[in-house]
Coordinates of C-alpha atoms in Angstrom, one line a residue:
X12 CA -36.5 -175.1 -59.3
X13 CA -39.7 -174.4 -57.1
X14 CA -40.8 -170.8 -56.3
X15 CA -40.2 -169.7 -52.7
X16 CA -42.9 -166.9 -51.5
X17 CA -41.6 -165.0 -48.6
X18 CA -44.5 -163.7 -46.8
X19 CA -43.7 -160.1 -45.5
X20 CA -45.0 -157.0 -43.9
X21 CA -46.1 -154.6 -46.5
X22 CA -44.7 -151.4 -44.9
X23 CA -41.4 -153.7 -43.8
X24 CA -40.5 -153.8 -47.3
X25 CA -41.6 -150.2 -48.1
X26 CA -39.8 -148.7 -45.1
X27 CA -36.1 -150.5 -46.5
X28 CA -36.7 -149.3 -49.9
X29 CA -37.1 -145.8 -48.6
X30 CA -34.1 -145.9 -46.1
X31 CA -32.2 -147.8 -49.2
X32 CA -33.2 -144.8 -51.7
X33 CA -32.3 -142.6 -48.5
X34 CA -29.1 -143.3 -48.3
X35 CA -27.9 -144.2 -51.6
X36 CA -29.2 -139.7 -52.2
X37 CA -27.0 -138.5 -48.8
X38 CA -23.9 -140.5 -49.8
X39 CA -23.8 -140.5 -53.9
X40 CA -25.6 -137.6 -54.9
X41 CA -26.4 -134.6 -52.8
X42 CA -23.8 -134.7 -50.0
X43 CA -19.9 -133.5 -50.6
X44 CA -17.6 -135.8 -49.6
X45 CA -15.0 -134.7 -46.0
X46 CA -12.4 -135.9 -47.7
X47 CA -12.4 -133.9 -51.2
X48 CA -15.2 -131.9 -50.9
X49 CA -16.9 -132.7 -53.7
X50 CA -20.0 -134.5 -54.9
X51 CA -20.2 -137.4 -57.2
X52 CA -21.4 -135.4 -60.0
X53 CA -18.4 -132.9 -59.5
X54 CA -15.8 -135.2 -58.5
X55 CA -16.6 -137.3 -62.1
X56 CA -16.6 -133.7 -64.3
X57 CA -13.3 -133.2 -63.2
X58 CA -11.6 -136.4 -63.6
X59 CA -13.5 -136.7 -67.1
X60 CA -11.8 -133.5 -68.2
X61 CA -8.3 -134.5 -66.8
X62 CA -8.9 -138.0 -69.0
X63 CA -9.8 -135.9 -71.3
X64 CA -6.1 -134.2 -71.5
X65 CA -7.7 -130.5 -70.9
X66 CA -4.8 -129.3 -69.7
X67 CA -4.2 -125.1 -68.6
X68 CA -1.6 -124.8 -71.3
X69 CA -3.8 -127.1 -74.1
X70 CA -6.8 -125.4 -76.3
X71 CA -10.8 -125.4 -75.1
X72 CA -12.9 -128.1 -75.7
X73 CA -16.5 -127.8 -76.6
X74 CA -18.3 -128.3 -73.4
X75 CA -20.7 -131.1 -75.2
X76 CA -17.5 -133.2 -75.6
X77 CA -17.2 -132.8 -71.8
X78 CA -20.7 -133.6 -70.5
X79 CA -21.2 -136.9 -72.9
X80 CA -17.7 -138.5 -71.7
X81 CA -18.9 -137.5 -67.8
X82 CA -22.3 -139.1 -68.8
X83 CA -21.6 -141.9 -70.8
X84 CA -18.3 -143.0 -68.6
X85 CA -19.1 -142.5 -65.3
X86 CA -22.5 -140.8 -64.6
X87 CA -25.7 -141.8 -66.3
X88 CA -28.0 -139.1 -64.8
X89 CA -28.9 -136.8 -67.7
X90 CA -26.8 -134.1 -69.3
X91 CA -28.5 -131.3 -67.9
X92 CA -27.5 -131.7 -64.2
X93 CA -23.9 -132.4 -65.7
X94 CA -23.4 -129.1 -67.6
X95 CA -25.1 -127.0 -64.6
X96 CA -22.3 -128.7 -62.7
X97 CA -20.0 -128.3 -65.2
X98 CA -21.1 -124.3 -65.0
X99 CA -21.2 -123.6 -61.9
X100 CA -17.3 -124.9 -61.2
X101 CA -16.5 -122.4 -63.4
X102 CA -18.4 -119.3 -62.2
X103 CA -16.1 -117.4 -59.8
X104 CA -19.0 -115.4 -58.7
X105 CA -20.2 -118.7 -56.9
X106 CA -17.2 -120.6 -56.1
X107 CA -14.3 -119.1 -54.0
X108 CA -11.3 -120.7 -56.3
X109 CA -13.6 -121.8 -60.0
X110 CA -12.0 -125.1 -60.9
X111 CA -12.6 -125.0 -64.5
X112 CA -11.8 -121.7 -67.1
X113 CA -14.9 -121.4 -69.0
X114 CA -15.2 -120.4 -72.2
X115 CA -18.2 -118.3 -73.9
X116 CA -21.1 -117.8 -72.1
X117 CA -21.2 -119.3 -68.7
X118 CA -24.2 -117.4 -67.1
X119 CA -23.8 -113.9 -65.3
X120 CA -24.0 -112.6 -60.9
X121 CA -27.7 -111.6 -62.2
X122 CA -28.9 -114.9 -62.9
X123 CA -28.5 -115.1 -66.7
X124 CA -28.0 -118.7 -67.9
X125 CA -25.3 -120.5 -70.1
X126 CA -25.3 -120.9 -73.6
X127 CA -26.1 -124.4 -74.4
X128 CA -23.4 -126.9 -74.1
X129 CA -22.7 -126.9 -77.5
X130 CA -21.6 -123.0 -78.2
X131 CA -19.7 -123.3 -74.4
X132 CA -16.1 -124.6 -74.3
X133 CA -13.6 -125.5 -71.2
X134 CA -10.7 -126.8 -70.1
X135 CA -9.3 -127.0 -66.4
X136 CA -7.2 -124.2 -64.3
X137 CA -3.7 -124.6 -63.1
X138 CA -4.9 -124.6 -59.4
X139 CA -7.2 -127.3 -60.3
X140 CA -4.4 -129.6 -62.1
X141 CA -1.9 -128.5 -59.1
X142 CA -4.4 -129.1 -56.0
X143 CA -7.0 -131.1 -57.4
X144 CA -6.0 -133.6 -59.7
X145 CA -2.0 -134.5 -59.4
X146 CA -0.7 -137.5 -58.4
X147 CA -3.3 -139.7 -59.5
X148 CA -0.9 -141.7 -61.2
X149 CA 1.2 -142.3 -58.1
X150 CA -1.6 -145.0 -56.4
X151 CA -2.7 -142.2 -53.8
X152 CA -6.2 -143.0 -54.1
X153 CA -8.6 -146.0 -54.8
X154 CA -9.9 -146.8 -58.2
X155 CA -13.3 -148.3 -58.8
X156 CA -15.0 -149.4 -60.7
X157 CA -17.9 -147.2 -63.0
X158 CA -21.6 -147.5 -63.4
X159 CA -21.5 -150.6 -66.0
X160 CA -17.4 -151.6 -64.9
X161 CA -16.1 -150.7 -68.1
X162 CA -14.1 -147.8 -66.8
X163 CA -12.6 -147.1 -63.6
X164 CA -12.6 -143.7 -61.7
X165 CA -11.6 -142.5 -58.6
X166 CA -12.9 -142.7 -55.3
X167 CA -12.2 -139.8 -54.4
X168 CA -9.8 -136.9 -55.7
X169 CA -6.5 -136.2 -54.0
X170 CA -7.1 -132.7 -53.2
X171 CA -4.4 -131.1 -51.5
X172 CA -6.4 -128.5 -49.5
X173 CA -10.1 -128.4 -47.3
X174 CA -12.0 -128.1 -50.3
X175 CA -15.1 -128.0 -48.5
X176 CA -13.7 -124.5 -46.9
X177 CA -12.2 -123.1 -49.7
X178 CA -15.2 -123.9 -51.8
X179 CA -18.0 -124.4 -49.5
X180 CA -21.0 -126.6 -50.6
X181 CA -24.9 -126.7 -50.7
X182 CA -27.2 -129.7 -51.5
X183 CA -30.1 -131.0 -50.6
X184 CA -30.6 -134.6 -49.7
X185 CA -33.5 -137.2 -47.9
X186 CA -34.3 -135.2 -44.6
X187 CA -31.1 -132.9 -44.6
X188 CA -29.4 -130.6 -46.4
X189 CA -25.9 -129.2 -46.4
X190 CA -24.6 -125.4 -46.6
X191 CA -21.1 -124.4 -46.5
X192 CA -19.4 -121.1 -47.0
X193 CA -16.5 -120.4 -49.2
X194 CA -13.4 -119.6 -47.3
X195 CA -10.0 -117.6 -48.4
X196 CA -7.6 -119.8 -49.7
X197 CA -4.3 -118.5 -47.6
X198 CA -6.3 -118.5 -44.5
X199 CA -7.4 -122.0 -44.6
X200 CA -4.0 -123.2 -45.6
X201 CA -2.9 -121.2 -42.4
X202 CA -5.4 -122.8 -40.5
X203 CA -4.6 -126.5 -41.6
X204 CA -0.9 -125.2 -40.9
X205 CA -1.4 -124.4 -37.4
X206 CA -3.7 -127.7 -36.7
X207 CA -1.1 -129.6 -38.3
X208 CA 1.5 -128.2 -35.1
X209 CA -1.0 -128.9 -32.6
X210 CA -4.0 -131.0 -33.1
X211 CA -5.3 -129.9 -29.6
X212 CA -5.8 -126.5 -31.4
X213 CA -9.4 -125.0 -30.1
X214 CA -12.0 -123.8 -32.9
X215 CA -11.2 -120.3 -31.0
X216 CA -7.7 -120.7 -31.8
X217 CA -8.6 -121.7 -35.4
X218 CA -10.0 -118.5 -36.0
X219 CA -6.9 -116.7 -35.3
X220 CA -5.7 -118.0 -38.7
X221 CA -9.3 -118.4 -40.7
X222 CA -11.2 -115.6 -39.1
X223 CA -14.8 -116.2 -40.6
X224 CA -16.1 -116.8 -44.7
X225 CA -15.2 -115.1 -47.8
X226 CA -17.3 -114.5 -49.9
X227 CA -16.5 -113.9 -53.7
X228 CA -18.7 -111.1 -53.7
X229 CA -17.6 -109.6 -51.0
X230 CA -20.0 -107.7 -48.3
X231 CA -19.6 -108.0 -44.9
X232 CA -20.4 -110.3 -42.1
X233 CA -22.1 -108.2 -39.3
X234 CA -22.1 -111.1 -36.1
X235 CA -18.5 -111.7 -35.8
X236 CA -19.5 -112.2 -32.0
X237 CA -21.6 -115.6 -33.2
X238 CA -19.0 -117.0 -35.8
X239 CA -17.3 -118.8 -32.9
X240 CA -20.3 -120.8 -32.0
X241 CA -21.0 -121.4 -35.9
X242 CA -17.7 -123.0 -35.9
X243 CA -17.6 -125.0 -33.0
X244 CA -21.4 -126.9 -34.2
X245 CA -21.0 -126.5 -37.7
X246 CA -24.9 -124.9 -37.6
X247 CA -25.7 -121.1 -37.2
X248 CA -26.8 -118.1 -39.1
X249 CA -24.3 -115.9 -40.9
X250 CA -25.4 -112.1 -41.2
X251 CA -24.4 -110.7 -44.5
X252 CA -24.5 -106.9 -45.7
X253 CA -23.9 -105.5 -49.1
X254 CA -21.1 -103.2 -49.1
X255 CA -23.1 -99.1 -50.0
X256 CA -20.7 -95.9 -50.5
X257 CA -21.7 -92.6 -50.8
X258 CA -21.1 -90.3 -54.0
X259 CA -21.6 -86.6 -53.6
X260 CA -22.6 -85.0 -56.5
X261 CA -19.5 -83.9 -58.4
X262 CA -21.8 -81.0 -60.1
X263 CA -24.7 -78.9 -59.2
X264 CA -26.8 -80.6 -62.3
X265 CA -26.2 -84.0 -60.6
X266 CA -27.3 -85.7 -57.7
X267 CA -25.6 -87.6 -54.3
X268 CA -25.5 -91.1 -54.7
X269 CA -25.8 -94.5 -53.1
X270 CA -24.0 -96.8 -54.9
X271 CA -23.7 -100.5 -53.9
X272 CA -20.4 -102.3 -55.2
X273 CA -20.8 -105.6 -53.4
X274 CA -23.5 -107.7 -52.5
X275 CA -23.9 -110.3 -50.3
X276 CA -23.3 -113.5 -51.4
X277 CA -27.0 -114.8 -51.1
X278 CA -28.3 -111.9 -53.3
X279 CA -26.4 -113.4 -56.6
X280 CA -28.9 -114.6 -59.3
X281 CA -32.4 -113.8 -60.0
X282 CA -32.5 -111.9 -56.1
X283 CA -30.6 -108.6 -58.0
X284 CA -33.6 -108.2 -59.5
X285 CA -36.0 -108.4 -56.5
X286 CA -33.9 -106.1 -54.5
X287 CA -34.6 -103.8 -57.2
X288 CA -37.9 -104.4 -57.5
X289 CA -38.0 -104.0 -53.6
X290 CA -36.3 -100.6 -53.9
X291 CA -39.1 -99.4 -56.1
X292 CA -41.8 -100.7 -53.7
X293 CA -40.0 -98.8 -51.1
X294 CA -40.7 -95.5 -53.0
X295 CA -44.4 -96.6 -54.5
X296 CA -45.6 -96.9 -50.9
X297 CA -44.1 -94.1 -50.1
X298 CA -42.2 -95.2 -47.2
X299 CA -39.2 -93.3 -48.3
X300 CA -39.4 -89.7 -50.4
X301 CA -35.4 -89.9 -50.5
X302 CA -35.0 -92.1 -54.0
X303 CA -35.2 -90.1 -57.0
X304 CA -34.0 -93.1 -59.3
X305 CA -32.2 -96.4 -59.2
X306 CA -30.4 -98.1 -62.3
X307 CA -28.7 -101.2 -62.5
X308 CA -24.5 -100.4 -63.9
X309 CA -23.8 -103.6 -63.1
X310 CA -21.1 -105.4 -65.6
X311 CA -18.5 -107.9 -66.1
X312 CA -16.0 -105.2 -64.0
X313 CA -17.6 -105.6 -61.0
X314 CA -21.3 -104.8 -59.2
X315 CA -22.3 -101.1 -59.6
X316 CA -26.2 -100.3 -58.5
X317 CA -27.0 -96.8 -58.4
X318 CA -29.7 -95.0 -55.9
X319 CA -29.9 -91.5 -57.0
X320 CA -31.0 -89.5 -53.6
X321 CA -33.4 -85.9 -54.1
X322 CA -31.6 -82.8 -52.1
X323 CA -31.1 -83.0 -48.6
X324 CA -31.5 -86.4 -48.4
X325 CA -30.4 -88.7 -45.3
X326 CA -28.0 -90.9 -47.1
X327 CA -27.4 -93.3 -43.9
X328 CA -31.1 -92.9 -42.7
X329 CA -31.8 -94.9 -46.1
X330 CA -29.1 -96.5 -46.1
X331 CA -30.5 -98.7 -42.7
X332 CA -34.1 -98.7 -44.7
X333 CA -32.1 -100.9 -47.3
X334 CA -31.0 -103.2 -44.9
X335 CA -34.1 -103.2 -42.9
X336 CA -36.6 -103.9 -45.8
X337 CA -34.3 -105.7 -48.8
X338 CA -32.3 -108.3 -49.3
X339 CA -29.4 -105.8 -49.2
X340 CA -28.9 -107.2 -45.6
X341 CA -29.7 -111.2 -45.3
X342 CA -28.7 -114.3 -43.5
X343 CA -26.4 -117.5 -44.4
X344 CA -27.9 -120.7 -42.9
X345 CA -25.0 -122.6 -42.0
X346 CA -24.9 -126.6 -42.2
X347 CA -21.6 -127.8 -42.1
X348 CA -23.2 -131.1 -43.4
X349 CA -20.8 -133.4 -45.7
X350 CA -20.1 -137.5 -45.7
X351 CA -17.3 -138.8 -43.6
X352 CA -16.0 -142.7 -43.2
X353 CA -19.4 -143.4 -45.1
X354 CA -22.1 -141.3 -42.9
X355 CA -23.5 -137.9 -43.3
X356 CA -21.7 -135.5 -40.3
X357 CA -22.4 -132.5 -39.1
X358 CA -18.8 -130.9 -38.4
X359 CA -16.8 -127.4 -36.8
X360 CA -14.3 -125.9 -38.4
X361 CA -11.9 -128.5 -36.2
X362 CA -13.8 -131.5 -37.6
X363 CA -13.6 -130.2 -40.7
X364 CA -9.3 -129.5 -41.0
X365 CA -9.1 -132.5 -39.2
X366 CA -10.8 -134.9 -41.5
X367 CA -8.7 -133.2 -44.2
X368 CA -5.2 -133.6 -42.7
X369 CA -6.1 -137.1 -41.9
X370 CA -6.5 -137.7 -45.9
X371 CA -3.5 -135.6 -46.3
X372 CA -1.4 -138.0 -44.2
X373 CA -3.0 -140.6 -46.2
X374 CA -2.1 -138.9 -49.4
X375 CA 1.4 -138.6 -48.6
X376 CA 2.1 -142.5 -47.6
X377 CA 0.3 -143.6 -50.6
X378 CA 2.5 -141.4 -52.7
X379 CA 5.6 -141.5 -51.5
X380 CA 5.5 -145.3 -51.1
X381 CA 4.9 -145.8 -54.4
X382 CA 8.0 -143.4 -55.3
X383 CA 9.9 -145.3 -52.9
X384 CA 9.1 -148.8 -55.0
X385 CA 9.7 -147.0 -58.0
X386 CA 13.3 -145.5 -57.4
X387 CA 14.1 -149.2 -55.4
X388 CA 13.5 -150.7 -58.5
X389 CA 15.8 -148.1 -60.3
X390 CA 18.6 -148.9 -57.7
X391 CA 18.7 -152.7 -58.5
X392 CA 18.7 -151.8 -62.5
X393 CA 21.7 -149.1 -62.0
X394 CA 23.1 -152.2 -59.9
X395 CA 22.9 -154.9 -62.1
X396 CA 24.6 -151.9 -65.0
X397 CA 27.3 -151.0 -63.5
X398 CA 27.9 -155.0 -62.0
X399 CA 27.9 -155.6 -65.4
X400 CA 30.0 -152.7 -66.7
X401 CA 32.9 -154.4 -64.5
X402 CA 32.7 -157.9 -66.2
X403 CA 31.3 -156.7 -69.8
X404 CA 33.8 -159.2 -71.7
X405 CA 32.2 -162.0 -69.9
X406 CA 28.7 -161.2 -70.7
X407 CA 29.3 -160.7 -74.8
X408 CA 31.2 -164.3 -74.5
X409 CA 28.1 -165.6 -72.8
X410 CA 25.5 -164.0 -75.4
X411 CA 28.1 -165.0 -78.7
X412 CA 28.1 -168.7 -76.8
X413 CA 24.5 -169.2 -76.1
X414 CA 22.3 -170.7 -78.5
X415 CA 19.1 -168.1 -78.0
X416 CA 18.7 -165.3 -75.2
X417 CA 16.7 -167.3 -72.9
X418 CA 20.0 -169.4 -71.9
X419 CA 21.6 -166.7 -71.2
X420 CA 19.6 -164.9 -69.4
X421 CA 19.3 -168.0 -67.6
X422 CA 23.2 -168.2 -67.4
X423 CA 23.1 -164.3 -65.9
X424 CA 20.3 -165.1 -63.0
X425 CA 21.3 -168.6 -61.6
X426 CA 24.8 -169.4 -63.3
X427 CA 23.8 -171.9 -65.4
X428 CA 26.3 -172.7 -68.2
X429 CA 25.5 -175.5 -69.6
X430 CA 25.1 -175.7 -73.4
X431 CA 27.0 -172.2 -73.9
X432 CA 30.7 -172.4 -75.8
X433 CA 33.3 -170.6 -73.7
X434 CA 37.2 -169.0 -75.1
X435 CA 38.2 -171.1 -71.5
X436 CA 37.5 -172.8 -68.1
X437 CA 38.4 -169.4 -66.5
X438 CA 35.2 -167.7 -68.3
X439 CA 33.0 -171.0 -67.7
X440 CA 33.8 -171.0 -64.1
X441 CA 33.4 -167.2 -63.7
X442 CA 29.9 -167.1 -65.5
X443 CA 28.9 -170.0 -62.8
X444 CA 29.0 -167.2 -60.3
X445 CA 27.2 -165.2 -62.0
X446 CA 23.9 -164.0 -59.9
X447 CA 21.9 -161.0 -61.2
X448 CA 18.6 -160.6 -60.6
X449 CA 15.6 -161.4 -63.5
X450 CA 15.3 -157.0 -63.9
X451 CA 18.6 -156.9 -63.9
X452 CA 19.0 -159.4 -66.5
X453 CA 16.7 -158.2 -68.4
X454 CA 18.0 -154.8 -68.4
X455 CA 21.6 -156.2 -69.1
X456 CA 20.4 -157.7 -72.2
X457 CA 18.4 -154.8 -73.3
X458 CA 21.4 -152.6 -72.6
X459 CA 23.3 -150.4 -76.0
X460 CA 26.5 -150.5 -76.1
X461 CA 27.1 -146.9 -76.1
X462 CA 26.3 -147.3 -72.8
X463 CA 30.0 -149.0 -72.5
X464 CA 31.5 -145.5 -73.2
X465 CA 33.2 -143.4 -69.9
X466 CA 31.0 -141.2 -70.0
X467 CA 28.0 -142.7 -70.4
X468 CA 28.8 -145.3 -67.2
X469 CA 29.7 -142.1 -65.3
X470 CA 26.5 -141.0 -65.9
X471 CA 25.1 -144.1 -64.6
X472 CA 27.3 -144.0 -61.7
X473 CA 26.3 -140.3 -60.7
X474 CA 22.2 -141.4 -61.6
X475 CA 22.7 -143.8 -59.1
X476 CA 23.7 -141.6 -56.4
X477 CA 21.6 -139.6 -56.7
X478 CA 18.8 -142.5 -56.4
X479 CA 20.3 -143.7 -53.1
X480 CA 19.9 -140.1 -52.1
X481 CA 15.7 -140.5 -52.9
X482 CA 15.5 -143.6 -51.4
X483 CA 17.1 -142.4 -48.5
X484 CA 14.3 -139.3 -48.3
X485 CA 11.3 -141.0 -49.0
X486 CA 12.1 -143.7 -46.3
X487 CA 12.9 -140.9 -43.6
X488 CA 9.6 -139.2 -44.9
X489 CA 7.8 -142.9 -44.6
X490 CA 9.7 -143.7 -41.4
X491 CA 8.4 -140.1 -39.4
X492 CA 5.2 -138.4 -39.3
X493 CA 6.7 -135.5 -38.1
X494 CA 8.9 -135.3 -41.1
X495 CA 6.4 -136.0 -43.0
X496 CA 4.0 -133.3 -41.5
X497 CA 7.2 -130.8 -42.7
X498 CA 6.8 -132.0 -46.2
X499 CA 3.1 -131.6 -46.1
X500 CA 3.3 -128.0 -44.6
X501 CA 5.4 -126.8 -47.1
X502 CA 3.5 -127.8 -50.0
X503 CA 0.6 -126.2 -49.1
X504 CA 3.1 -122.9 -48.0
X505 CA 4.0 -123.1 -51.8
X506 CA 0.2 -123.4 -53.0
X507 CA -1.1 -120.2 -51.1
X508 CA 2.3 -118.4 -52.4
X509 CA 1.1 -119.4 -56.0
X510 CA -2.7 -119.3 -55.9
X511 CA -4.2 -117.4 -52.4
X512 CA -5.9 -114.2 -53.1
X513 CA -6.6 -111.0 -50.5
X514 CA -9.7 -111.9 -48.4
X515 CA -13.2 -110.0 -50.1
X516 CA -15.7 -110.5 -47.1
X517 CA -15.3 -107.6 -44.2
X518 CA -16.1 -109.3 -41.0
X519 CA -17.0 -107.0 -38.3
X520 CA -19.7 -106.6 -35.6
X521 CA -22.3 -104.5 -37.2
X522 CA -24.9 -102.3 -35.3

């Protein structure tokens, strides 16, 4: 075959390639999905450690296990970015519900890193199993297929709550980036609640139920005032303060203290150590005489940063310095950025729950149609039993009379009785009207005969009630959105009653 040259403008071909890149960064890499709220890389940790069987109730696993099935299954990027992932969904300092329980050393609020991935073990949390990961084997959500289609994985996961709230997200992609408080679990259930009984709810009416972000170190958000518009464009600035309490001196040796329990959330990492570092330029340029000493108590119980003050100092005078000059007071840019029907979107808090309750609805229809299927083929198998129960002595003439089981499971589906040896014309001309369906044949066949005992069919008879009474529930949930709605509600009722905690972040108009 002859080679065709296509003739084409240089910066043509360089400007596709760069829009192709682009897009492939916003839409598999950087940016959460609106549906889940998770990025490839997080959604294929997860599903890995599910496959995996790293159950609550089961033993660690090394975390190297974890990382090479997640990279040689389902994401060929490198195992560092992996195990940082892998890390980070397990820090609760970062995440406001951690979806994995580490084991070992996983990093520290003060920037420490993790072990390597070979001392490090993990398996998943309950809420993650509960919320995250159930009901993948009820056809919920799409499979396809992996990098090299030897595997399949998910789509996306069928996570039962606005992730993206609860967990918030940050990346950055081609030309945009995305940043996303964490919320508090109860409240956003609330919120998705109260959307869920009028969809024409306001953002202003949203925030009745999920007043603002919570943090999981706490602090407090000074601009209440300005969390309405945050919400309603999805962009904005969140002001943030660490939370500072005053210690008199408890002796005349000792000295009154500030000491700072929280922090605000954008202070966690390597930035405790340069508000320190702040505090001492502070006293080196002299422009405060009030700080005798400051020491660092911090541990796995909780922040703890001293500020030892000299005698007669102004402890709120100082306290104002702090936030004026350190990072002790600091701002959240918010970019409610994520990936919806395909496209990056900038998104309120309305967008947001609405996206989510959308997939919910989804969810549900996938899930209970497949139960439906599943307890109508039950119906026709308890059926064909207890049809058979009532004309048993038929059905062993027809097996001893038939020469192999394919006539007479041919004899029990169409009533064909040709070739089979009957005790009369009374049985022959029964079995003609015979008329079970191919399950139900088969099951007839594959049927004990202990089942033959009272008991046993009275069993069957009671199974089968109660399966008329699923069938009759999944098809009223199927058959009304409103009913369905009820179900969905009360689900996620039962998920904040297991899992919501009290709300950290203090949200308040601040001077």
């Amino acid at each position: 075959m002859a080679e065709q040259i296509v003739k084409t403008e240089y910066s043509e071909v360089m400007q596709k390639s760069y829009i192709d890149y682009s897009m492939s960064v916003i839409t598999a890499r950087a940016l959460p999905d609106a549906r889940d709220g998770l990025k490839p890389v997080q959604r294929r940790v997860l599903y890995a450690m599910d496959q995996l069987g790293l159950n609550y109730d089961k033993p660690h696993r090394k975390s190297a296990r974890i990382v090479g099935d997640t990279m040689g299954k389902y994401h060929p990027h490198g195992d560092s970015s992996i195990y940082e992932t892998l890390v980070v969904l397990s820090q609760d300092f970062k995440k406001g519900m951690a979806l994995v329980d580490g084991h070992g050393n996983f990093g520290s609020i003060e920037g420490d890193g993790a072990a390597a991935m070979r001392y490090t073990e993990a398996k998943l949390k309950k809420f993650t199993q509960d919320v995250y990961l159930a009901d993948l084997d009820k056809n919920v959500v799409d499979f396809v297929p992996n990098f090299d289609e030897t595997e399949k994985e998910p789509a996306v996961l069928p996570v039962r709550v606005p992730n993206l709230l609860v967990n918030g997200a940050d990346g950055i992609a081609v030309g945009m980036t995305t940043n996303i408080p964490t919320h508090n679990l109860g409240e956003v259930v609330d919120a998705v609640c109260a959307y869920m009984d009028n969809e024409d709810i306001t953002t202003k009416e949203l925030m009745q139920y999920c007043i603002g972000p919570d943090f999981p170190t706490g602090g407090i958000v000074i601009n209440k005032s300005e969390l309405e518009q945050i919400y309603e464009t999805g962009n904005g600035k969140i002001k943030l303060r660490g939370k500072v309490e005053f210690e008199p001196a408890a002796k005349r040796s000792e000295r009154d203290k500030l000491v700072i329990t929280e922090i605000p959330y954008t202070m966690i990492g390597a930035n405790i150590g340069k508000f320190l570092n702040d505090v001492y330029s502070l006293v080196e340029t002299k422009k405060t005489s009030d700080i005798v000493d400051i020491s660092n108590q911090s541990s796995k119980a909780g922040i703890r940063i001293v500020i030892e003050l000299k005698k007669g100092a102004d402890a709120q005078n100082l306290c104002n310095l702090l936030y004026k000059k350190t990072r002790l007071e600091d701002t959240f840019g918010v970019n409610m950025l994520a990936v919806a029907n395909g496209k990056p979107e900038t998104m309120g808090l309305v967008s947001v729950i609405r996206h989510n309750v959308q997939f919910q609805y989804e969810l549900a229809t996938r899930k209970y149609t497949t139960l439906l299927k599943k307890e109508q083929d039950k119906c026709e198998i308890q059926e064909g039993l207890i049809k058979a129960c009532d004309v048993i002595d038929l059905i062993i003439e027809i097996l001893r009379g038939s020469k192999n089981i394919k006539q007479a499971k041919k004899c029990l589906i169409t009533g064909e009785t040709e070739g089979i040896k009957f005790k009369s014309k009374l049985s022959e001309k029964t079995a003609s009207m015979l008329h079970f369906s191919e399950r139900q044949a088969t099951a007839i066949l594959e049927m004990r005969l202990y089942k033959l005992i009272g008991l046993e069919i009275e069993a069957l008879m009671t199974e089968h009630e109660e399966t008329l009474k699923n069938i009759a529930r999944y098809e009223e949930i199927l058959g009304s959105r409103s009913a369905m709605a009820k179900v969905i509600i009360r689900e996620l009722k039962a998920l904040k009653k297991e899992f919501a905690h009290p709300r950290l972040t203090v949200i308040e108009n601040g001077k």
